[in-house]
Amino acid sequence: MRSEGESRQQSIWEHREPEGGPGKPAPAPPEAPGEPRLQVLNRQQMAWRVVDVEQLIAEDHPARAIWQLVGKLDLSAFYKGIGAVEGEAGRPALDPQLLISLWIYSYSEGVSSAREIARLCEFDPAYQWLTGLQPVNYHSLSDFRVGHREALDKLFTEVLGLLSAEGLVSLQRVMHDGTKIKACAGGDTFRREEKIRVHLEMARQQVREMGDPQNEELSQRVAKARQRAARERQERLEQAEKELRTRRSTAEAQREARVSETDPEARIMKQAGGGYAPAYNVQISTDAAQGIIVGVGLSQSAGDWGQLNAAMDRIQEKLGRLPEQVVVDGGFTSREAILDMGRRGVDFIGAIADTTARAASQFARRGVEAAFRPEAFAYHPESDTYTCPAGKVLHYERKHRDIGVTDYYYRASAADCGNCEFRKNCCHANTNAGRSVVRAEEALAVAAFRVKMATDEAKQIYRQRGPVAEFPNAWIKTKIGLRQFRLRGLAKVTMETLWACLTYNIQQWIRLRWRALSVSGTG
Ligand code: SF4
């Protein structure tokens, strides 16, 4: 329904006379609006831009923190071997501070490919800020990553020293753990000796037949790349043959004398998610105070058994002292480890295996009923004998010493058991000898460890192990993306791991110190 005003307006419009008065032509109706006028995008143009490099990234960008921290470190070991020197002709070398900062920043962003870093240096503001807009060749990056083993190790130690000086490392409690990282090799690259010899001869033949790259019809770059690839394959196969020679001397070798042609130093290991794959066992020690990695090593052994001493050696070497306490899972906990840690003065918290359940299942398999298992036999210390459930005496027979434990063996006479009504429930498999039992006498330190691990305090400490020890493992795999190595061979994957752990520690420093200083304006 129209309002009164609208009706009046409508009436005026309908009866309005032409503007010039009666008899004059009516004015033209208003024009329709034109098409929208938009800015034209021209992607064919060439343009110069003014870039203020300092403004490429924010004041609190982590690239600045990395550059700043790396600049504080002694990089002299990286400068050794640089051919370009002042006063002589030639192209200047890339500054190790830049290459280290690039690698650490890229690892922190989950980039571990030299080619990808070189590409990012062309357009990514953080990489451009680090390089000062200079291009960086991926060969330089790639060579630098693996070319300075000792210097990199020293750098890791120096960063640890700096973190320790800033109060981020206490060594009061260290959690140690191992994690499997897949090798850069497929499971189908494992071959036996015979096959490797054939492939090695073929590779040598190929290298011999490859001519001088200077005379190749292909571009020299392609010819050189092919020759390098063939030479590297020959080297890998030679390494595989050498690995087989090393492994032949062990019992494991006789069962499993196969190595990977692609990465001869990798070993088949069970993976956390199930299944088996060529891998390395990365051993990481983490300080519980702030989660800083205080030691890192690589093992070709699938199990963690026996890895703890080496881990302690690494911490002592890097920080000049041992941790007050070390916490590990059952994979590391053995009588030997308990004794070793005791000798070194390190308080040891671990999960020692309970063998009761395993022993019970073994007895069940052998048809020994519950009423005739060792706990049903009474020991008499005064006579050093046992009495069986049928009242017969088992006399001391022999002993066997092992690390941290001595086993004493006692046996009933063949006649007693042969005439016993319980024989089928107790030792039906024994035809020529009587039933035996074993009394284990553990070293005092091992017994004391068992008592300690039964306390609430020790159990509470042990519960902290998982979150602390597994955090760096998870961070390295998810944030850095190191689920599989890019490099091959123990020496190179050790360096790849060192870069990842160095990056992890520097990230912790940024989180715990640099960001706080940036916020307070004192950084
Ligand atoms: S079989 Fe031998 S050890 Fe077992 S209950 Fe009989 S006598 Fe004792």
Short mmCIF file of C-alpha atoms and ligand atoms in Angstrom, two decimals:
data_model
loop_
_atom_site.label_atom_id
_atom_site.label_comp_id
_atom_site.label_asym_id
_atom_site.label_seq_id
_atom_site.Cartn_x
_atom_site.Cartn_y
_atom_site.Cartn_z
CA MET A 1 0.00 0.00 0.00
CA ARG A 2 1.44 3.41 -0.92
CA SER A 3 1.89 6.13 1.64
CA GLU A 4 0.26 9.46 1.12
CA GLY A 5 3.56 11.13 0.09
CA GLU A 6 4.35 8.41 -2.48
CA SER A 7 0.90 8.73 -4.01
CA ARG A 8 1.35 12.46 -4.36
CA GLN A 9 4.79 12.09 -6.01
CA GLN A 10 3.45 9.49 -8.41
CA SER A 11 0.62 11.78 -9.33
CA ILE A 12 3.01 14.67 -10.03
CA TRP A 13 5.23 12.45 -12.26
CA GLU A 14 2.28 11.10 -14.21
CA HIS A 15 0.82 14.55 -14.86
CA ARG A 16 4.04 16.60 -15.10
CA GLU A 17 4.27 18.88 -18.10
CA PRO A 18 7.40 18.85 -20.30
CA GLU A 19 10.20 20.95 -18.75
CA GLY A 20 10.05 23.63 -21.43
CA GLY A 21 6.36 24.04 -20.77
CA PRO A 22 3.39 22.84 -22.69
CA GLY A 23 4.13 22.01 -26.36
CA LYS A 24 7.96 21.61 -25.78
CA PRO A 25 9.78 18.17 -26.52
CA ALA A 26 10.19 15.83 -23.55
CA PRO A 27 13.85 15.41 -22.22
CA ALA A 28 15.74 12.17 -23.06
CA PRO A 29 15.43 9.43 -20.39
CA PRO A 30 18.55 9.02 -18.08
CA GLU A 31 21.38 6.86 -19.60
CA ALA A 32 22.06 3.29 -18.28
CA PRO A 33 25.35 3.00 -16.15
CA GLY A 34 28.48 1.98 -18.22
CA GLU A 35 30.61 -1.20 -17.85
CA PRO A 36 32.89 -1.25 -14.71
CA ARG A 37 36.36 0.10 -15.46
CA LEU A 38 39.05 -2.18 -13.98
CA GLN A 39 42.84 -2.14 -13.72
CA VAL A 40 44.49 -4.21 -16.43
CA LEU A 41 46.87 -6.97 -15.36
CA ASN A 42 49.96 -7.10 -17.52
CA ARG A 43 52.07 -10.16 -16.96
CA GLN A 44 54.16 -9.55 -20.05
CA GLN A 45 55.85 -6.49 -18.65
CA MET A 46 59.36 -6.33 -17.20
CA ALA A 47 59.61 -4.30 -14.02
CA TRP A 48 62.29 -3.05 -11.66
CA ARG A 49 61.41 -3.04 -8.01
CA VAL A 50 63.04 -1.38 -5.10
CA VAL A 51 63.54 -3.88 -2.29
CA ASP A 52 64.52 -2.85 1.18
CA VAL A 53 66.11 -6.16 2.21
CA GLU A 54 65.93 -5.35 5.90
CA GLN A 55 62.17 -4.91 5.58
CA LEU A 56 61.63 -8.30 3.93
CA ILE A 57 61.01 -9.97 7.26
CA ALA A 58 59.67 -8.83 10.62
CA GLU A 59 61.94 -7.87 13.50
CA ASP A 60 61.11 -11.05 15.39
CA HIS A 61 61.42 -13.41 12.40
CA PRO A 62 63.26 -16.64 13.33
CA ALA A 63 65.67 -16.19 10.39
CA ARG A 64 67.11 -13.19 12.26
CA ALA A 65 67.47 -15.28 15.42
CA ILE A 66 69.32 -18.03 13.54
CA TRP A 67 71.62 -15.55 11.84
CA GLN A 68 72.31 -13.84 15.14
CA LEU A 69 73.05 -17.08 17.00
CA VAL A 70 75.24 -18.54 14.25
CA GLY A 71 77.14 -15.24 14.14
CA LYS A 72 78.08 -15.68 17.80
CA LEU A 73 79.66 -19.09 17.23
CA ASP A 74 83.23 -19.93 16.38
CA LEU A 75 83.03 -20.99 12.74
CA SER A 76 86.79 -21.14 12.15
CA ALA A 77 86.65 -24.91 11.46
CA PHE A 78 84.32 -24.20 8.52
CA TYR A 79 86.69 -21.60 7.08
CA LYS A 80 89.50 -24.11 6.71
CA GLY A 81 89.75 -25.29 3.15
CA ILE A 82 88.19 -22.19 1.57
CA GLY A 83 90.32 -21.64 -1.53
CA ALA A 84 89.36 -18.03 -2.25
CA VAL A 85 91.61 -15.66 -0.30
CA GLU A 86 91.92 -11.90 -0.06
CA GLY A 87 94.37 -10.35 -2.52
CA GLU A 88 94.07 -13.13 -5.06
CA ALA A 89 91.92 -13.40 -8.15
CA GLY A 90 88.87 -15.64 -8.24
CA ARG A 91 85.30 -15.74 -7.12
CA PRO A 92 84.74 -15.23 -3.38
CA ALA A 93 83.35 -18.21 -1.49
CA LEU A 94 79.97 -18.25 0.21
CA ASP A 95 80.22 -17.35 3.88
CA PRO A 96 79.81 -20.43 6.14
CA GLN A 97 77.62 -18.28 8.42
CA LEU A 98 75.19 -17.93 5.50
CA LEU A 99 75.27 -21.61 4.53
CA ILE A 100 74.82 -22.77 8.13
CA SER A 101 71.97 -20.29 8.66
CA LEU A 102 70.31 -21.38 5.41
CA TRP A 103 70.45 -25.04 6.35
CA ILE A 104 69.18 -24.48 9.88
CA TYR A 105 66.37 -22.19 8.75
CA SER A 106 65.31 -24.56 5.97
CA TYR A 107 65.37 -27.60 8.26
CA SER A 108 63.21 -25.67 10.73
CA GLU A 109 60.75 -25.12 7.88
CA GLY A 110 60.78 -28.80 6.93
CA VAL A 111 62.91 -28.27 3.81
CA SER A 112 65.87 -30.64 3.53
CA SER A 113 66.60 -30.50 -0.21
CA ALA A 114 69.49 -28.37 -1.45
CA ARG A 115 67.68 -27.76 -4.77
CA GLU A 116 64.57 -26.59 -2.94
CA ILE A 117 66.59 -24.16 -0.80
CA ALA A 118 68.27 -22.74 -3.90
CA ARG A 119 64.82 -22.26 -5.46
CA LEU A 120 63.43 -20.61 -2.31
CA CYS A 121 66.39 -18.21 -2.28
CA GLU A 122 65.00 -16.74 -5.51
CA PHE A 123 61.70 -15.53 -4.08
CA ASP A 124 61.05 -16.36 -0.43
CA PRO A 125 61.52 -13.23 1.73
CA ALA A 126 63.20 -15.04 4.64
CA TYR A 127 65.70 -16.78 2.34
CA GLN A 128 66.23 -13.54 0.43
CA TRP A 129 66.92 -11.72 3.69
CA LEU A 130 69.46 -14.37 4.68
CA THR A 131 71.24 -14.30 1.32
CA GLY A 132 70.93 -10.53 0.86
CA LEU A 133 69.25 -11.33 -2.49
CA GLN A 134 72.33 -13.19 -3.74
CA PRO A 135 71.69 -16.45 -5.63
CA VAL A 136 72.98 -19.61 -3.95
CA ASN A 137 73.94 -22.61 -6.02
CA TYR A 138 72.46 -25.91 -4.82
CA HIS A 139 75.77 -27.72 -5.37
CA SER A 140 77.38 -25.39 -2.82
CA LEU A 141 74.59 -26.10 -0.36
CA SER A 142 74.71 -29.83 -0.95
CA ASP A 143 78.50 -30.08 -0.65
CA PHE A 144 78.51 -27.91 2.47
CA ARG A 145 75.98 -30.13 4.27
CA VAL A 146 78.24 -33.20 4.13
CA GLY A 147 81.65 -31.61 3.79
CA HIS A 148 82.42 -30.61 7.38
CA ARG A 149 81.83 -33.56 9.71
CA GLU A 150 84.19 -32.48 12.49
CA ALA A 151 83.27 -28.82 12.21
CA LEU A 152 79.58 -29.67 12.41
CA ASP A 153 80.14 -31.82 15.47
CA LYS A 154 82.07 -28.95 17.05
CA LEU A 155 79.26 -26.56 16.15
CA PHE A 156 76.73 -28.83 17.88
CA THR A 157 78.97 -28.88 20.97
CA GLU A 158 79.38 -25.13 20.89
CA VAL A 159 75.63 -24.52 20.69
CA LEU A 160 75.21 -26.90 23.63
CA GLY A 161 77.80 -24.91 25.58
CA LEU A 162 75.91 -21.71 24.82
CA LEU A 163 72.58 -23.24 25.90
CA SER A 164 74.24 -24.56 29.03
CA ALA A 165 75.71 -21.11 29.80
CA GLU A 166 72.21 -19.64 29.46
CA GLY A 167 70.89 -22.13 32.03
CA LEU A 168 68.92 -24.26 29.56
CA VAL A 169 70.85 -27.46 30.31
CA SER A 170 71.16 -28.81 33.85
CA LEU A 171 72.11 -32.49 33.31
CA GLN A 172 70.24 -33.32 36.53
CA ARG A 173 68.02 -35.74 34.64
CA VAL A 174 68.53 -37.00 31.09
CA MET A 175 66.05 -39.14 29.18
CA HIS A 176 67.64 -41.34 26.53
CA ASP A 177 65.79 -43.07 23.71
CA GLY A 178 66.28 -44.54 20.26
CA THR A 179 64.18 -44.04 17.16
CA LYS A 180 64.36 -45.73 13.76
CA ILE A 181 64.68 -43.52 10.70
CA LYS A 182 64.34 -45.11 7.28
CA ALA A 183 67.42 -45.23 5.09
CA CYS A 184 67.47 -43.87 1.56
CA ALA A 185 67.15 -47.39 0.18
CA GLY A 186 64.34 -49.78 -0.63
CA GLY A 187 63.87 -53.16 0.97
CA ASP A 188 64.23 -54.72 -2.48
CA THR A 189 67.82 -53.45 -2.86
CA PHE A 190 69.22 -56.12 -0.50
CA ARG A 191 71.38 -58.70 -2.28
CA ARG A 192 73.57 -61.63 -1.39
CA GLU A 193 77.32 -61.64 -2.04
CA GLU A 194 77.13 -63.46 -5.35
CA LYS A 195 74.74 -60.94 -6.88
CA ILE A 196 76.68 -57.98 -5.54
CA ARG A 197 79.89 -59.28 -7.16
CA VAL A 198 78.14 -59.54 -10.53
CA HIS A 199 76.68 -56.03 -10.24
CA LEU A 200 80.02 -54.62 -9.09
CA GLU A 201 81.81 -56.03 -12.12
CA MET A 202 79.11 -54.54 -14.37
CA ALA A 203 79.48 -51.15 -12.67
CA ARG A 204 83.28 -51.21 -13.05
CA GLN A 205 82.88 -52.11 -16.69
CA GLN A 206 80.48 -49.20 -17.18
CA VAL A 207 82.91 -46.75 -15.58
CA ARG A 208 85.78 -48.06 -17.74
CA GLU A 209 83.72 -47.67 -20.88
CA MET A 210 82.64 -44.13 -20.14
CA GLY A 211 84.83 -41.82 -22.15
CA ASP A 212 86.28 -38.47 -21.23
CA PRO A 213 83.36 -36.09 -20.67
CA GLN A 214 85.27 -33.46 -22.68
CA ASN A 215 84.91 -35.62 -25.79
CA GLU A 216 81.28 -36.59 -25.29
CA GLU A 217 78.66 -35.50 -27.78
CA LEU A 218 76.29 -34.89 -24.90
CA SER A 219 76.65 -31.63 -23.07
CA GLN A 220 79.63 -31.79 -20.75
CA ARG A 221 77.37 -31.20 -17.77
CA VAL A 222 75.22 -34.24 -18.60
CA ALA A 223 78.25 -36.39 -19.39
CA LYS A 224 79.92 -35.46 -16.10
CA ALA A 225 76.70 -36.14 -14.18
CA ARG A 226 76.41 -39.58 -15.76
CA GLN A 227 80.01 -40.38 -15.02
CA ARG A 228 79.61 -39.26 -11.43
CA ALA A 229 76.48 -41.41 -11.04
CA ALA A 230 78.28 -44.48 -12.42
CA ARG A 231 81.28 -43.88 -10.17
CA GLU A 232 79.04 -43.47 -7.11
CA ARG A 233 77.23 -46.70 -7.96
CA GLN A 234 80.56 -48.50 -8.19
CA GLU A 235 81.60 -47.04 -4.82
CA ARG A 236 78.34 -48.13 -3.21
CA LEU A 237 78.76 -51.67 -4.52
CA GLU A 238 82.36 -51.77 -3.28
CA GLN A 239 81.06 -50.63 0.09
CA ALA A 240 78.39 -53.36 -0.05
CA GLU A 241 81.07 -55.99 -0.72
CA LYS A 242 83.12 -54.63 2.20
CA GLU A 243 80.06 -54.73 4.51
CA LEU A 244 79.46 -58.35 3.59
CA ARG A 245 83.08 -59.20 4.45
CA THR A 246 82.63 -57.52 7.85
CA ARG A 247 79.37 -59.30 8.60
CA ARG A 248 80.58 -62.72 7.52
CA SER A 249 82.53 -63.02 10.76
CA THR A 250 79.41 -62.88 12.92
CA ALA A 251 76.64 -65.39 13.52
CA GLU A 252 74.13 -62.84 12.25
CA ALA A 253 75.99 -62.75 8.96
CA GLN A 254 75.66 -66.47 8.41
CA ARG A 255 71.89 -66.20 8.73
CA GLU A 256 71.39 -62.87 7.01
CA ALA A 257 74.33 -62.17 4.74
CA ARG A 258 72.62 -59.63 2.54
CA VAL A 259 73.26 -55.91 2.21
CA SER A 260 71.61 -53.10 0.31
CA GLU A 261 73.24 -52.11 -2.97
CA THR A 262 71.88 -48.59 -2.51
CA ASP A 263 72.96 -48.01 1.09
CA PRO A 264 75.20 -50.88 2.21
CA GLU A 265 75.46 -49.54 5.76
CA ALA A 266 71.68 -49.52 6.38
CA ARG A 267 70.13 -52.46 8.22
CA ILE A 268 66.66 -53.97 8.09
CA MET A 269 64.85 -52.79 11.22
CA LYS A 270 61.36 -53.11 12.61
CA GLN A 271 59.44 -49.84 12.20
CA ALA A 272 57.29 -48.17 14.85
CA GLY A 273 54.24 -48.27 12.60
CA GLY A 274 54.74 -51.98 11.82
CA GLY A 275 56.68 -53.78 9.13
CA TYR A 276 60.40 -53.84 8.38
CA ALA A 277 62.53 -51.45 6.32
CA PRO A 278 66.19 -50.49 5.81
CA ALA A 279 66.90 -47.96 8.54
CA TYR A 280 69.33 -46.52 11.07
CA ASN A 281 68.77 -46.41 14.82
CA VAL A 282 69.10 -42.77 15.96
CA GLN A 283 70.04 -42.44 19.63
CA ILE A 284 69.04 -39.18 21.29
CA SER A 285 69.70 -38.00 24.86
CA THR A 286 67.42 -35.20 26.06
CA ASP A 287 67.93 -33.03 29.13
CA ALA A 288 64.68 -33.09 31.11
CA ALA A 289 64.98 -29.45 32.31
CA GLN A 290 64.10 -27.74 29.00
CA GLY A 291 64.04 -30.59 26.50
CA ILE A 292 67.44 -29.76 24.95
CA ILE A 293 69.19 -32.56 23.02
CA VAL A 294 72.51 -33.16 24.81
CA GLY A 295 73.77 -36.09 22.77
CA VAL A 296 73.07 -37.75 19.45
CA GLY A 297 74.50 -40.84 17.83
CA LEU A 298 73.68 -43.42 15.19
CA SER A 299 73.66 -47.16 15.47
CA GLN A 300 73.33 -49.90 12.86
CA SER A 301 71.91 -52.19 15.50
CA ALA A 302 68.15 -52.71 15.42
CA GLY A 303 67.99 -53.03 19.21
CA ASP A 304 68.79 -50.43 21.86
CA TRP A 305 70.54 -53.00 24.05
CA GLY A 306 74.07 -51.85 24.87
CA GLN A 307 73.67 -48.31 23.52
CA LEU A 308 73.62 -46.50 26.86
CA ASN A 309 77.36 -46.42 27.57
CA ALA A 310 78.05 -44.79 24.21
CA ALA A 311 75.32 -42.23 24.94
CA MET A 312 76.96 -41.36 28.28
CA ASP A 313 80.36 -41.04 26.56
CA ARG A 314 78.88 -38.56 24.09
CA ILE A 315 77.36 -36.39 26.84
CA GLN A 316 80.63 -36.37 28.77
CA GLU A 317 82.55 -35.45 25.64
CA LYS A 318 80.16 -32.62 24.72
CA LEU A 319 79.47 -31.13 28.15
CA GLY A 320 82.47 -32.25 30.18
CA ARG A 321 80.39 -34.17 32.74
CA LEU A 322 77.90 -36.97 33.06
CA PRO A 323 74.22 -36.53 33.92
CA GLU A 324 73.25 -37.05 37.54
CA GLN A 325 70.42 -39.35 36.50
CA VAL A 326 69.50 -41.16 33.31
CA VAL A 327 66.05 -42.57 32.51
CA VAL A 328 65.51 -45.20 29.80
CA ASP A 329 62.90 -47.72 28.74
CA GLY A 330 63.11 -51.50 28.92
CA GLY A 331 65.05 -51.71 25.65
CA PHE A 332 68.12 -50.25 27.39
CA THR A 333 67.65 -51.75 30.85
CA SER A 334 69.86 -54.73 31.54
CA ARG A 335 71.95 -55.92 34.46
CA GLU A 336 75.00 -54.79 32.52
CA ALA A 337 73.57 -51.28 32.10
CA ILE A 338 72.73 -51.12 35.84
CA LEU A 339 76.31 -52.04 36.75
CA ASP A 340 77.80 -49.69 34.15
CA MET A 341 75.76 -46.71 35.35
CA GLY A 342 76.63 -47.56 38.94
CA ARG A 343 80.35 -47.57 38.10
CA ARG A 344 79.97 -44.20 36.36
CA GLY A 345 78.08 -42.69 39.31
CA VAL A 346 74.90 -42.08 37.28
CA ASP A 347 71.60 -42.75 39.05
CA PHE A 348 69.82 -45.22 36.78
CA ILE A 349 66.05 -45.36 36.28
CA GLY A 350 64.74 -47.98 33.88
CA ALA A 351 62.26 -50.74 33.32
CA ILE A 352 63.92 -54.08 33.89
CA ALA A 353 62.11 -56.97 32.28
CA ASP A 354 60.04 -59.21 34.54
CA THR A 355 61.04 -62.71 33.51
CA THR A 356 58.39 -64.44 35.64
CA ALA A 357 55.72 -64.47 32.94
CA ARG A 358 58.17 -65.69 30.28
CA ALA A 359 59.44 -68.46 32.55
CA ALA A 360 55.86 -69.53 33.36
CA SER A 361 55.01 -69.87 29.67
CA GLN A 362 58.22 -71.88 29.04
CA PHE A 363 57.33 -74.30 31.84
CA ALA A 364 53.78 -74.59 30.48
CA ARG A 365 55.17 -75.45 27.03
CA ARG A 366 57.32 -78.17 28.59
CA GLY A 367 54.28 -79.64 30.34
CA VAL A 368 55.36 -78.67 33.90
CA GLU A 369 52.27 -78.08 36.00
CA ALA A 370 52.00 -74.98 38.22
CA ALA A 371 52.41 -77.05 41.42
CA PHE A 372 55.86 -78.21 40.22
CA ARG A 373 57.38 -74.92 39.06
CA PRO A 374 60.54 -73.57 40.79
CA GLU A 375 58.61 -71.54 43.37
CA ALA A 376 57.17 -74.85 44.71
CA PHE A 377 60.70 -76.06 45.54
CA ALA A 378 62.01 -75.06 49.01
CA TYR A 379 65.59 -73.79 49.31
CA HIS A 380 67.64 -74.58 52.45
CA PRO A 381 70.61 -72.18 52.72
CA GLU A 382 72.21 -74.07 55.58
CA SER A 383 72.66 -77.20 53.44
CA ASP A 384 72.57 -75.43 50.08
CA THR A 385 69.94 -77.87 48.80
CA TYR A 386 66.36 -77.78 47.56
CA THR A 387 63.44 -80.01 48.50
CA CYS A 388 60.89 -80.84 45.78
CA PRO A 389 57.09 -81.11 46.32
CA ALA A 390 57.54 -84.89 46.73
CA GLY A 391 60.07 -84.30 49.55
CA LYS A 392 63.13 -85.40 47.56
CA VAL A 393 66.43 -83.48 47.84
CA LEU A 394 68.01 -81.60 44.92
CA HIS A 395 71.79 -81.17 45.39
CA TYR A 396 74.03 -78.40 44.08
CA GLU A 397 75.40 -79.33 40.66
CA ARG A 398 77.18 -76.33 39.05
CA LYS A 399 77.08 -72.57 38.57
CA HIS A 400 77.17 -70.18 35.63
CA ARG A 401 78.34 -66.59 35.92
CA ASP A 402 76.90 -63.84 33.72
CA ILE A 403 77.08 -60.05 33.96
CA GLY A 404 75.32 -59.04 37.18
CA VAL A 405 74.06 -62.51 38.01
CA THR A 406 75.29 -65.99 38.97
CA ASP A 407 73.01 -68.97 38.30
CA TYR A 408 73.34 -71.97 40.67
CA TYR A 409 71.99 -75.30 39.36
CA TYR A 410 70.51 -78.01 41.63
CA ARG A 411 69.36 -81.48 40.53
CA ALA A 412 67.36 -84.39 41.91
CA SER A 413 68.68 -87.89 41.37
CA ALA A 414 67.52 -89.77 38.29
CA ALA A 415 66.36 -92.61 40.52
CA ASP A 416 64.14 -90.37 42.69
CA CYS A 417 62.43 -88.84 39.67
CA GLY A 418 62.25 -92.11 37.77
CA ASN A 419 60.23 -93.68 40.57
CA CYS A 420 58.14 -90.59 41.37
CA GLU A 421 54.38 -90.68 40.95
CA PHE A 422 54.46 -86.98 39.89
CA ARG A 423 57.02 -87.45 37.15
CA LYS A 424 54.56 -86.73 34.31
CA ASN A 425 53.48 -83.47 36.05
CA CYS A 426 57.02 -82.40 36.91
CA CYS A 427 59.67 -83.52 34.41
CA HIS A 428 58.24 -86.04 31.98
CA ALA A 429 60.74 -85.00 29.30
CA ASN A 430 63.73 -86.03 31.48
CA THR A 431 64.54 -89.62 30.67
CA ASN A 432 68.11 -89.99 31.87
CA ALA A 433 68.39 -87.30 34.53
CA GLY A 434 66.46 -85.95 37.48
CA ARG A 435 64.65 -82.62 37.61
CA SER A 436 66.77 -79.45 38.02
CA VAL A 437 66.06 -75.95 39.36
CA VAL A 438 68.11 -72.78 39.06
CA ARG A 439 68.72 -70.22 41.80
CA ALA A 440 69.79 -66.83 40.47
CA GLU A 441 71.91 -64.62 42.71
CA GLU A 442 72.00 -61.09 41.35
CA ALA A 443 74.74 -58.55 42.07
CA LEU A 444 73.93 -56.24 44.99
CA ALA A 445 73.60 -53.27 42.67
CA VAL A 446 71.01 -55.11 40.54
CA ALA A 447 69.04 -56.18 43.61
CA ALA A 448 69.14 -52.59 44.93
CA PHE A 449 67.94 -51.36 41.51
CA ARG A 450 64.90 -53.66 41.69
CA VAL A 451 64.07 -52.33 45.16
CA LYS A 452 64.45 -48.73 43.97
CA MET A 453 62.25 -49.28 40.92
CA ALA A 454 59.47 -50.59 43.16
CA THR A 455 59.23 -47.22 44.95
CA ASP A 456 56.59 -44.62 44.01
CA GLU A 457 59.28 -41.97 43.51
CA ALA A 458 61.12 -44.02 40.88
CA LYS A 459 57.87 -44.93 39.16
CA GLN A 460 56.84 -41.28 39.04
CA ILE A 461 60.21 -40.30 37.49
CA TYR A 462 59.91 -43.11 34.97
CA ARG A 463 56.48 -41.84 33.89
CA GLN A 464 58.12 -38.56 32.80
CA ARG A 465 60.37 -40.43 30.38
CA GLY A 466 57.94 -40.79 27.49
CA PRO A 467 56.92 -37.14 27.02
CA VAL A 468 60.49 -35.80 27.39
CA ALA A 469 62.36 -38.45 25.40
CA GLU A 470 59.86 -38.81 22.61
CA PHE A 471 59.27 -35.09 21.99
CA PRO A 472 62.51 -34.44 20.05
CA ASN A 473 62.05 -37.70 18.12
CA ALA A 474 58.56 -36.64 17.09
CA TRP A 475 59.66 -33.05 16.34
CA ILE A 476 62.51 -34.18 14.11
CA LYS A 477 60.21 -36.50 12.19
CA THR A 478 57.14 -34.27 11.87
CA LYS A 479 58.48 -30.69 11.87
CA ILE A 480 61.75 -31.30 10.05
CA GLY A 481 60.26 -34.16 8.08
CA LEU A 482 63.18 -36.51 8.76
CA ARG A 483 61.19 -39.73 8.47
CA GLN A 484 63.63 -40.93 5.83
CA PHE A 485 67.22 -39.89 5.24
CA ARG A 486 68.08 -38.09 2.02
CA LEU A 487 71.73 -39.14 2.24
CA ARG A 488 73.34 -42.56 2.22
CA GLY A 489 75.99 -44.20 4.39
CA LEU A 490 76.58 -44.02 8.13
CA ALA A 491 78.84 -40.96 8.01
CA LYS A 492 76.43 -38.90 5.90
CA VAL A 493 73.25 -39.87 7.74
CA THR A 494 75.06 -39.02 10.99
CA MET A 495 75.62 -35.53 9.60
CA GLU A 496 72.01 -35.29 8.46
CA THR A 497 70.93 -36.20 11.99
CA LEU A 498 73.34 -33.68 13.49
CA TRP A 499 71.86 -30.90 11.32
CA ALA A 500 68.37 -31.89 12.44
CA CYS A 501 69.31 -31.98 16.14
CA LEU A 502 71.23 -28.73 15.86
CA THR A 503 68.15 -27.14 14.31
CA TYR A 504 65.96 -28.58 17.08
CA ASN A 505 68.21 -27.09 19.79
CA ILE A 506 68.36 -23.70 18.11
CA GLN A 507 64.56 -23.72 17.81
CA GLN A 508 64.35 -24.38 21.54
CA TRP A 509 66.73 -21.47 22.16
CA ILE A 510 64.54 -19.22 19.99
CA ARG A 511 61.44 -20.32 21.93
CA LEU A 512 62.95 -20.10 25.40
CA ARG A 513 65.35 -17.16 25.12
CA TRP A 514 65.30 -15.18 21.89
CA ARG A 515 61.55 -14.61 21.73
CA ALA A 516 61.54 -13.48 25.36
CA LEU A 517 64.39 -11.05 24.66
CA SER A 518 62.66 -9.79 21.50
CA VAL A 519 59.45 -9.10 23.41
CA SER A 520 61.33 -7.23 26.14
CA GLY A 521 63.24 -5.31 23.44
CA THR A 522 66.67 -6.33 24.65
CA GLY A 523 67.44 -8.82 21.86
S1 SF4 B 1 59.70 -85.76 39.55
FE1 SF4 B 1 61.53 -85.58 40.81
S2 SF4 B 1 61.63 -83.45 41.34
FE2 SF4 B 1 59.60 -83.82 40.54
S3 SF4 B 1 58.39 -84.15 42.32
FE3 SF4 B 1 59.05 -86.15 41.66
S4 SF4 B 1 60.95 -86.51 42.69
FE4 SF4 B 1 60.48 -84.39 42.96
#
